[in-house]
Amino acid sequence: MRLVIAAPHGRSGKTTITIGLIAALRQKGLVIQPFKKGPDFIDPGWLSLVAGRPCRNLDLYFLSPEKLRLHFAASCRGADVGLVEGAMGLFDGLDLEGSDSTAAVARALMAPVVLVIDATRMTRSAAALVRGFQNFDPGVSIAGVILNQVARARHEDILRRSIEHYTGLPVLGALPKKKDFGIPDRHLGLIPAVENERLHVALEATGKAIAAAVDLDALLAIASRAPELTAPEQENRPAPRRVRLGVFQDRVFTFYYPENLEALVAAGAELVKIDSLADEKLPDVQGLYLGGGFPEVFAPQLEANRSLRREVREAVAAGMPVYAECGGLMYLARRLNYRGRWYEMCGALPLDVTMSSCPQGHGYTAMYVEGDSPFLTRGSTIRGHEFHHSRVINLERREVNFLYRVRRGYGIDGQVDGILYRQVLAGYNHLYAPSSPEWAPNLVALAEGN
């Protein structure tokens, strides 16, 4: 069984409703495999937390439809339902055809779609909206509607009757205007699930609200209409461990695709977690992986952990292989400016970083590998994404090289990304290991030679 949760536009409540559906379905004893359409780390953190299984990203910018189906089917092993949260509006994409849209993902998966409608200040017009989406693309099966932000019983009644009369689609549920089950957010979206355990109470409230408001049996009946997908045979042979690779995973650094971590393990890495706030020393590792996150939010605590910052700086100086993305780049800098105050970071790279009030880079990227490095093959193109409010300043360009020429996106300065310094590759581009299959084996091999 599988289902896509989509909406006419962003901020319709998809994440809240998807979280609530997972929680409510788990209460019925079902195992749910969550997915998120598009390059995203924050929403998947919440979906993973409530599902008890790692959320997977689905994106046709990174994978072909066939590979997407195989990835979906393999990820659903052991699950009763695959639940996909869409991104932006259902048909929104990079081009006129919407080739990478949520609708395109639903077509590739042959999955029915439930449309979430923000009913604020709407009654009968909601039916016209749903009917337009229903008829826009015959290849997309919109099978039901969930209403959000419903004012009162009379409002819900006219919405239900209008939508069901004019579209023939069932209204599966209606959520009232409430804020006690909302997930708080900040400049890059929702607050990451691991940052504050007190936020987890929102999950319980959301699950209860969905269970009370949505016909879960009707929802499951829709999900069961999807034809079966065949999963590839599972490889059970464990990869021999060749290196120990330190991965910064804590409240600060949370932006990791599970597929990236699994690719490193498959290439022979034993992953050793490092807590940038609590650990005073680096463990016995031969390389480091620093993902994205919110170092600016934890800047005082990061600055206070002087011993770990010193160890990272000394490891880089000694030639330890390091791969860092976005937040990891910021942590390796000399200093970080946030809200008018400077904080000392590792000092491993000859640059500073400052935060801006608006995004400096946001969206899909295409990075042409024009430099020589042991990380990626020269002449290849890396597809990824970026979303950052920080920018690099005071960069001593004579001391560094750049691996990427920006073909799409912004990177460091709109022209280049991927700073090469000693055996460090640090940039704003987030790559997705299944679409860059050489990355993990190369990083493991580099660490093995350290």
Short mmCIF file of C-alpha atoms in Angstrom, two decimals:
data_model
loop_
_atom_site.label_atom_id
_atom_site.label_comp_id
_atom_site.label_asym_id
_atom_site.label_seq_id
_atom_site.Cartn_x
_atom_site.Cartn_y
_atom_site.Cartn_z
CA MET A 1 0.00 0.00 0.00
CA ARG A 2 1.20 3.48 -0.76
CA LEU A 3 -0.08 7.03 -0.81
CA VAL A 4 1.16 10.53 -1.65
CA ILE A 5 0.11 13.48 0.52
CA ALA A 6 0.13 16.63 -1.61
CA ALA A 7 -1.37 20.14 -1.70
CA PRO A 8 -2.07 23.01 -4.09
CA HIS A 9 0.74 25.05 -2.51
CA GLY A 10 3.28 25.08 0.28
CA ARG A 11 2.24 25.93 3.83
CA SER A 12 -0.99 23.99 3.43
CA GLY A 13 -0.22 21.68 6.36
CA LYS A 14 1.22 18.65 4.53
CA THR A 15 3.92 17.95 7.09
CA THR A 16 1.63 18.26 10.09
CA ILE A 17 -0.97 16.01 8.49
CA THR A 18 1.61 13.45 7.31
CA ILE A 19 3.13 13.32 10.80
CA GLY A 20 -0.33 12.86 12.29
CA LEU A 21 -1.26 10.15 9.81
CA ILE A 22 1.89 8.18 10.58
CA ALA A 23 1.27 8.45 14.31
CA ALA A 24 -2.39 7.48 13.97
CA LEU A 25 -1.68 4.54 11.65
CA ARG A 26 1.03 3.26 13.97
CA GLN A 27 -1.57 3.27 16.75
CA LYS A 28 -3.52 0.81 14.57
CA GLY A 29 -0.50 -1.49 14.63
CA LEU A 30 0.77 -0.70 11.14
CA VAL A 31 4.40 -0.23 10.14
CA ILE A 32 4.82 2.95 8.09
CA GLN A 33 7.74 3.77 5.81
CA PRO A 34 7.91 7.55 5.39
CA PHE A 35 9.22 9.38 2.32
CA LYS A 36 9.73 13.05 1.51
CA LYS A 37 9.66 14.38 -2.02
CA GLY A 38 12.55 16.65 -2.84
CA PRO A 39 15.82 17.61 -1.22
CA ASP A 40 14.96 18.15 2.43
CA PHE A 41 16.45 17.22 5.78
CA ILE A 42 14.21 18.84 8.39
CA ASP A 43 10.81 17.37 7.49
CA PRO A 44 12.34 13.87 7.15
CA GLY A 45 13.72 14.21 10.68
CA TRP A 46 10.22 14.57 12.06
CA LEU A 47 8.83 11.84 9.80
CA SER A 48 11.62 9.47 10.89
CA LEU A 49 10.99 10.22 14.55
CA VAL A 50 7.27 9.50 14.43
CA ALA A 51 7.57 6.47 12.12
CA GLY A 52 10.45 4.81 13.92
CA ARG A 53 12.08 4.20 10.52
CA PRO A 54 14.46 6.44 8.53
CA CYS A 55 12.58 8.69 6.12
CA ARG A 56 13.81 8.41 2.53
CA ASN A 57 13.96 11.20 -0.04
CA LEU A 58 12.37 10.73 -3.46
CA ASP A 59 13.48 13.07 -6.21
CA LEU A 60 13.45 12.72 -9.97
CA TYR A 61 16.13 15.38 -10.26
CA PHE A 62 18.48 12.78 -8.73
CA LEU A 63 17.07 9.45 -9.92
CA SER A 64 15.33 8.15 -13.03
CA PRO A 65 11.73 6.91 -12.64
CA GLU A 66 12.91 3.30 -12.76
CA LYS A 67 15.58 3.83 -10.10
CA LEU A 68 13.08 5.79 -8.02
CA ARG A 69 10.65 2.85 -8.07
CA LEU A 70 13.38 0.41 -7.11
CA HIS A 71 14.51 2.69 -4.29
CA PHE A 72 10.94 3.06 -3.04
CA ALA A 73 10.23 -0.67 -3.14
CA ALA A 74 13.48 -1.59 -1.40
CA SER A 75 12.87 0.99 1.31
CA CYS A 76 9.39 -0.41 1.98
CA ARG A 77 10.63 -3.86 2.99
CA GLY A 78 8.97 -4.80 6.25
CA ALA A 79 6.46 -1.94 6.09
CA ASP A 80 2.69 -2.09 5.63
CA VAL A 81 2.30 1.35 4.05
CA GLY A 82 4.63 3.68 2.15
CA LEU A 83 3.59 7.28 2.86
CA VAL A 84 5.07 10.08 0.74
CA GLU A 85 4.91 13.73 1.76
CA GLY A 86 5.01 15.98 -1.29
CA ALA A 87 6.80 19.31 -1.69
CA MET A 88 5.40 22.73 -2.63
CA GLY A 89 2.32 22.42 -4.85
CA LEU A 90 1.43 19.09 -6.45
CA PHE A 91 2.42 20.13 -9.98
CA ASP A 92 5.26 22.53 -9.12
CA GLY A 93 8.62 21.70 -10.68
CA LEU A 94 11.69 23.02 -12.42
CA ASP A 95 10.26 23.09 -15.94
CA LEU A 96 7.02 23.58 -17.87
CA GLU A 97 6.33 19.84 -17.78
CA GLY A 98 6.85 19.54 -14.02
CA SER A 99 9.25 16.67 -14.64
CA ASP A 100 10.52 16.66 -11.06
CA SER A 101 7.24 17.59 -9.33
CA THR A 102 5.36 15.68 -6.64
CA ALA A 103 2.90 14.73 -9.39
CA ALA A 104 5.75 13.21 -11.42
CA VAL A 105 6.83 11.18 -8.39
CA ALA A 106 3.24 9.97 -7.90
CA ARG A 107 3.10 8.95 -11.58
CA ALA A 108 6.41 7.12 -11.34
CA LEU A 109 5.20 5.22 -8.28
CA MET A 110 1.66 4.70 -9.64
CA ALA A 111 0.49 5.99 -6.27
CA PRO A 112 -2.86 7.62 -5.46
CA VAL A 113 -2.78 11.17 -4.15
CA VAL A 114 -4.65 12.71 -1.23
CA LEU A 115 -4.90 16.47 -1.57
CA VAL A 116 -4.59 18.66 1.53
CA ILE A 117 -6.63 21.85 1.17
CA ASP A 118 -6.07 24.89 3.37
CA ALA A 119 -9.71 25.95 3.68
CA THR A 120 -9.02 29.34 5.23
CA ARG A 121 -11.67 31.79 3.99
CA MET A 122 -13.02 29.35 1.39
CA THR A 123 -16.26 27.45 0.99
CA ARG A 124 -17.62 26.41 -2.43
CA SER A 125 -14.48 27.65 -4.18
CA ALA A 126 -12.63 24.71 -2.64
CA ALA A 127 -14.56 22.44 -5.00
CA ALA A 128 -13.41 24.44 -8.02
CA LEU A 129 -9.83 24.24 -6.78
CA VAL A 130 -9.99 20.47 -6.26
CA ARG A 131 -11.70 19.92 -9.61
CA GLY A 132 -8.98 21.87 -11.39
CA PHE A 133 -6.28 19.71 -9.81
CA GLN A 134 -8.33 16.60 -10.48
CA ASN A 135 -8.49 17.32 -14.24
CA PHE A 136 -5.08 18.88 -14.79
CA ASP A 137 -3.12 15.68 -15.43
CA PRO A 138 -4.94 12.43 -16.29
CA GLY A 139 -1.84 10.45 -15.26
CA VAL A 140 -2.16 11.57 -11.65
CA SER A 141 -4.83 9.85 -9.58
CA ILE A 142 -6.23 12.27 -6.99
CA ALA A 143 -8.28 9.96 -4.80
CA GLY A 144 -9.38 12.02 -1.80
CA VAL A 145 -9.20 15.27 0.11
CA ILE A 146 -8.26 16.27 3.65
CA LEU A 147 -9.35 19.72 4.78
CA ASN A 148 -7.14 21.85 7.00
CA GLN A 149 -7.83 25.05 8.95
CA VAL A 150 -11.59 24.49 9.10
CA ALA A 151 -13.34 27.19 11.14
CA ARG A 152 -16.41 25.44 12.53
CA ALA A 153 -18.95 22.67 11.85
CA ARG A 154 -20.99 24.77 9.38
CA HIS A 155 -17.82 25.61 7.46
CA GLU A 156 -16.86 21.95 7.28
CA ASP A 157 -20.34 20.92 6.12
CA ILE A 158 -20.44 23.23 3.10
CA LEU A 159 -16.85 22.34 2.17
CA ARG A 160 -17.61 18.62 2.29
CA ARG A 161 -20.85 18.84 0.35
CA SER A 162 -19.36 21.12 -2.31
CA ILE A 163 -16.24 19.02 -2.91
CA GLU A 164 -18.05 15.68 -2.94
CA HIS A 165 -20.87 16.99 -5.18
CA TYR A 166 -18.73 18.70 -7.81
CA THR A 167 -15.72 16.35 -7.88
CA GLY A 168 -16.98 12.97 -6.73
CA LEU A 169 -13.99 12.68 -4.42
CA PRO A 170 -14.41 11.75 -0.77
CA VAL A 171 -13.44 14.20 1.94
CA LEU A 172 -11.49 11.92 4.26
CA GLY A 173 -11.23 14.32 7.15
CA ALA A 174 -11.16 17.90 8.39
CA LEU A 175 -8.77 19.48 10.85
CA PRO A 176 -9.97 22.47 12.88
CA LYS A 177 -8.10 25.72 13.29
CA LYS A 178 -5.81 24.86 16.20
CA LYS A 179 -2.22 25.57 17.05
CA ASP A 180 -1.56 23.07 19.80
CA PHE A 181 -0.49 20.41 17.29
CA GLY A 182 1.62 22.61 15.05
CA ILE A 183 5.36 22.03 14.61
CA PRO A 184 7.40 25.22 15.21
CA ASP A 185 9.70 26.54 12.51
CA ARG A 186 12.57 28.91 11.79
CA HIS A 187 14.45 30.33 8.81
CA LEU A 188 15.11 27.04 6.97
CA GLY A 189 11.72 25.50 7.78
CA LEU A 190 10.63 23.39 10.73
CA ILE A 191 12.89 23.12 13.77
CA PRO A 192 14.83 19.81 13.53
CA ALA A 193 13.27 17.06 15.62
CA VAL A 194 16.42 16.33 17.63
CA GLU A 195 16.98 19.88 18.85
CA ASN A 196 14.44 20.03 21.62
CA GLU A 197 12.71 17.01 23.11
CA ARG A 198 9.96 19.23 24.50
CA LEU A 199 8.79 19.74 20.92
CA HIS A 200 8.01 16.04 20.72
CA VAL A 201 4.76 16.56 22.63
CA ALA A 202 3.46 18.13 19.41
CA LEU A 203 3.69 14.69 17.79
CA GLU A 204 1.30 13.10 20.27
CA ALA A 205 -1.20 15.93 19.92
CA THR A 206 -0.99 15.77 16.13
CA GLY A 207 -1.57 12.01 16.08
CA LYS A 208 -4.62 12.34 18.31
CA ALA A 209 -6.03 15.14 16.18
CA ILE A 210 -5.65 13.13 12.97
CA ALA A 211 -7.10 9.97 14.51
CA ALA A 212 -10.17 11.96 15.57
CA ALA A 213 -10.57 13.89 12.32
CA VAL A 214 -9.63 11.49 9.50
CA ASP A 215 -11.29 8.28 8.26
CA LEU A 216 -8.19 6.09 8.42
CA ASP A 217 -9.94 3.00 7.04
CA ALA A 218 -11.01 4.91 3.94
CA LEU A 219 -7.48 6.27 3.61
CA LEU A 220 -6.01 2.76 3.74
CA ALA A 221 -8.54 1.55 1.17
CA ILE A 222 -7.27 4.24 -1.21
CA ALA A 223 -3.64 3.29 -0.49
CA SER A 224 -4.40 -0.36 -1.28
CA ARG A 225 -5.42 0.53 -4.86
CA ALA A 226 -1.81 1.03 -5.92
CA PRO A 227 -0.40 -1.88 -7.95
CA GLU A 228 2.37 -3.90 -6.37
CA LEU A 229 5.98 -2.83 -6.91
CA THR A 230 8.71 -5.46 -6.96
CA ALA A 231 11.66 -4.81 -4.69
CA PRO A 232 15.14 -5.89 -5.80
CA GLU A 233 16.70 -8.77 -3.94
CA GLN A 234 18.29 -7.65 -0.70
CA GLU A 235 22.04 -7.97 -0.32
CA ASN A 236 22.81 -9.58 3.03
CA ARG A 237 26.59 -9.73 2.75
CA PRO A 238 28.15 -7.21 5.14
CA ALA A 239 30.92 -5.07 3.68
CA PRO A 240 34.34 -5.60 5.26
CA ARG A 241 35.25 -2.70 7.52
CA ARG A 242 38.23 -0.81 6.12
CA VAL A 243 38.20 2.49 8.04
CA ARG A 244 36.61 4.28 10.96
CA LEU A 245 34.92 7.46 9.76
CA GLY A 246 33.84 10.10 12.26
CA VAL A 247 30.40 11.61 11.56
CA PHE A 248 29.27 14.72 13.43
CA GLN A 249 25.71 13.78 14.44
CA ASP A 250 24.09 15.68 17.28
CA ARG A 251 21.70 18.57 17.89
CA VAL A 252 23.85 20.84 15.70
CA PHE A 253 24.57 18.62 12.69
CA THR A 254 21.43 16.79 11.61
CA PHE A 255 21.32 17.13 7.81
CA TYR A 256 22.28 13.74 6.44
CA TYR A 257 20.59 11.63 3.80
CA PRO A 258 20.34 8.09 5.22
CA GLU A 259 21.41 6.91 1.77
CA ASN A 260 24.71 8.79 2.14
CA LEU A 261 25.49 7.13 5.45
CA GLU A 262 24.51 3.72 4.09
CA ALA A 263 26.69 4.24 1.02
CA LEU A 264 29.69 4.88 3.27
CA VAL A 265 28.96 1.72 5.25
CA ALA A 266 28.57 -0.26 2.01
CA ALA A 267 31.96 1.09 0.90
CA GLY A 268 33.62 -0.25 4.05
CA ALA A 269 33.33 2.52 6.63
CA GLU A 270 32.54 2.03 10.28
CA LEU A 271 30.67 5.21 11.22
CA VAL A 272 31.59 6.70 14.59
CA LYS A 273 29.27 9.41 15.90
CA ILE A 274 30.80 12.61 17.21
CA ASP A 275 28.94 15.10 19.40
CA SER A 276 30.25 18.59 18.71
CA LEU A 277 28.79 19.90 21.97
CA ALA A 278 29.73 17.13 24.41
CA ASP A 279 32.83 15.33 23.07
CA GLU A 280 36.12 16.91 24.10
CA LYS A 281 38.30 14.83 21.78
CA LEU A 282 38.09 13.20 18.39
CA PRO A 283 37.73 9.42 18.55
CA ASP A 284 40.17 7.11 16.79
CA VAL A 285 39.08 7.76 13.20
CA GLN A 286 40.80 8.08 9.83
CA GLY A 287 38.43 10.66 8.31
CA LEU A 288 35.56 13.02 9.09
CA TYR A 289 32.13 13.73 7.59
CA LEU A 290 30.40 16.94 8.69
CA GLY A 291 26.88 17.40 7.35
CA GLY A 292 24.61 20.40 7.49
CA GLY A 293 22.68 21.85 10.37
CA PHE A 294 22.37 25.00 12.44
CA PRO A 295 25.79 25.84 13.92
CA GLU A 296 24.71 29.48 14.23
CA VAL A 297 21.97 28.52 16.70
CA PHE A 298 24.48 26.65 18.86
CA ALA A 299 27.42 28.99 18.27
CA PRO A 300 28.06 29.78 21.98
CA GLN A 301 28.16 26.09 22.89
CA LEU A 302 30.37 25.23 19.92
CA GLU A 303 32.76 28.03 20.85
CA ALA A 304 32.85 26.80 24.45
CA ASN A 305 34.07 23.33 23.38
CA ARG A 306 37.59 24.55 22.71
CA SER A 307 39.31 21.20 22.98
CA LEU A 308 37.27 19.55 20.22
CA ARG A 309 37.66 22.57 17.94
CA ARG A 310 41.41 22.39 18.48
CA GLU A 311 41.49 18.66 17.71
CA VAL A 312 39.59 19.18 14.45
CA ARG A 313 41.94 21.99 13.44
CA GLU A 314 45.00 19.86 14.19
CA ALA A 315 43.54 16.85 12.35
CA VAL A 316 43.01 18.96 9.23
CA ALA A 317 46.52 20.39 9.50
CA ALA A 318 47.88 16.86 9.76
CA GLY A 319 46.15 15.85 6.53
CA MET A 320 43.08 13.96 7.75
CA PRO A 321 40.50 13.55 4.93
CA VAL A 322 37.39 15.61 5.65
CA TYR A 323 34.15 16.05 3.71
CA ALA A 324 31.93 18.93 4.90
CA GLU A 325 28.65 20.38 3.64
CA CYS A 326 27.13 23.76 4.54
CA GLY A 327 26.93 23.69 8.36
CA GLY A 328 30.08 21.60 8.37
CA LEU A 329 31.84 24.26 6.30
CA MET A 330 30.71 26.89 8.81
CA TYR A 331 32.10 24.89 11.73
CA LEU A 332 35.48 24.48 10.02
CA ALA A 333 35.78 28.25 9.50
CA ARG A 334 37.85 30.55 11.70
CA ARG A 335 34.89 32.55 12.96
CA LEU A 336 31.11 32.74 12.61
CA ASN A 337 29.16 35.98 12.81
CA TYR A 338 25.57 35.61 14.02
CA ARG A 339 23.30 38.48 15.03
CA GLY A 340 26.18 40.92 15.26
CA ARG A 341 28.45 38.76 17.40
CA TRP A 342 31.54 36.80 16.37
CA TYR A 343 32.09 33.24 17.61
CA GLU A 344 35.29 31.24 17.32
CA MET A 345 34.97 28.07 15.26
CA CYS A 346 37.60 25.43 14.43
CA GLY A 347 39.94 27.60 12.40
CA ALA A 348 40.62 24.66 10.09
CA LEU A 349 39.86 26.63 6.91
CA PRO A 350 41.25 30.08 5.97
CA LEU A 351 37.88 31.87 5.93
CA ASP A 352 35.13 33.38 8.05
CA VAL A 353 31.37 32.97 7.74
CA THR A 354 28.58 35.47 8.37
CA MET A 355 24.83 34.97 8.53
CA SER A 356 22.42 36.95 6.37
CA SER A 357 18.74 37.67 6.85
CA CYS A 358 17.78 36.19 3.48
CA PRO A 359 18.83 32.99 1.67
CA GLN A 360 22.18 33.16 -0.10
CA GLY A 361 21.52 29.97 -2.02
CA HIS A 362 18.30 27.98 -2.31
CA GLY A 363 17.32 25.15 -4.63
CA TYR A 364 18.72 22.47 -6.87
CA THR A 365 22.34 22.63 -7.94
CA ALA A 366 24.46 21.33 -10.77
CA MET A 367 28.17 21.39 -10.04
CA TYR A 368 30.70 20.67 -12.78
CA VAL A 369 33.81 19.03 -11.37
CA GLU A 370 36.57 21.06 -12.99
CA GLY A 371 39.32 20.49 -10.45
CA ASP A 372 41.44 17.46 -9.64
CA SER A 373 40.80 15.76 -6.33
CA PRO A 374 40.52 12.28 -4.85
CA PHE A 375 36.85 12.93 -3.99
CA LEU A 376 35.15 13.09 -7.42
CA THR A 377 36.14 12.55 -11.06
CA ARG A 378 37.10 15.57 -13.10
CA GLY A 379 34.60 16.31 -15.88
CA SER A 380 31.61 14.84 -14.06
CA THR A 381 28.54 16.84 -13.00
CA ILE A 382 27.20 16.54 -9.47
CA ARG A 383 23.50 17.12 -8.95
CA GLY A 384 22.61 18.35 -5.48
CA HIS A 385 20.89 21.13 -3.61
CA GLU A 386 21.67 24.05 -1.32
CA PHE A 387 19.77 26.10 1.23
CA HIS A 388 21.84 28.49 3.28
CA HIS A 389 21.62 31.92 4.86
CA SER A 390 25.36 32.08 5.50
CA ARG A 391 28.09 33.28 3.17
CA VAL A 392 31.85 32.95 3.14
CA ILE A 393 33.88 36.12 3.74
CA ASN A 394 37.59 36.89 4.24
CA LEU A 395 38.52 33.84 2.18
CA GLU A 396 42.25 33.60 1.54
CA ARG A 397 41.90 32.43 -2.06
CA ARG A 398 45.61 31.95 -2.61
CA GLU A 399 45.57 29.13 -0.08
CA VAL A 400 42.67 27.14 -1.56
CA ASN A 401 41.43 25.61 -4.80
CA PHE A 402 37.87 24.97 -5.91
CA LEU A 403 36.51 21.66 -7.11
CA TYR A 404 33.20 22.83 -8.59
CA ARG A 405 32.22 25.28 -11.28
CA VAL A 406 28.61 26.28 -10.58
CA ARG A 407 26.29 25.46 -13.48
CA ARG A 408 23.13 25.82 -11.39
CA GLY A 409 22.89 27.34 -7.92
CA TYR A 410 25.11 29.73 -6.03
CA GLY A 411 27.73 27.88 -3.98
CA ILE A 412 30.45 30.11 -2.51
CA ASP A 413 30.01 33.14 -4.77
CA GLY A 414 27.78 32.21 -7.70
CA GLN A 415 30.76 30.93 -9.70
CA VAL A 416 32.50 28.25 -7.65
CA ASP A 417 31.90 25.86 -4.77
CA GLY A 418 33.73 22.99 -3.15
CA ILE A 419 36.74 24.46 -1.36
CA LEU A 420 39.79 22.19 -1.56
CA TYR A 421 42.26 22.73 1.27
CA ARG A 422 44.80 20.07 2.27
CA GLN A 423 42.61 16.93 2.23
CA VAL A 424 39.35 18.79 2.90
CA LEU A 425 36.42 19.24 0.51
CA ALA A 426 33.98 21.77 1.98
CA GLY A 427 31.12 23.57 0.24
CA TYR A 428 27.48 24.51 0.29
CA ASN A 429 26.41 21.79 -2.13
CA HIS A 430 24.61 18.81 -0.59
CA LEU A 431 25.13 15.76 -2.78
CA TYR A 432 22.94 12.65 -2.82
CA ALA A 433 25.02 9.48 -2.82
CA PRO A 434 22.80 7.34 -5.13
CA SER A 435 23.21 9.94 -7.89
CA SER A 436 26.97 10.32 -7.20
CA PRO A 437 27.96 6.68 -6.61
CA GLU A 438 31.74 7.28 -6.64
CA TRP A 439 31.63 9.70 -3.69
CA ALA A 440 31.38 7.18 -0.84
CA PRO A 441 34.01 4.67 -2.14
CA ASN A 442 36.40 7.55 -2.87
CA LEU A 443 36.01 9.06 0.59
CA VAL A 444 36.54 5.66 2.22
CA ALA A 445 39.59 4.97 0.06
CA LEU A 446 41.03 8.37 0.92
CA ALA A 447 40.53 7.74 4.63
CA GLU A 448 42.03 4.26 4.29
CA GLY A 449 45.22 5.78 2.93
CA ASN A 450 45.46 8.27 5.79
#
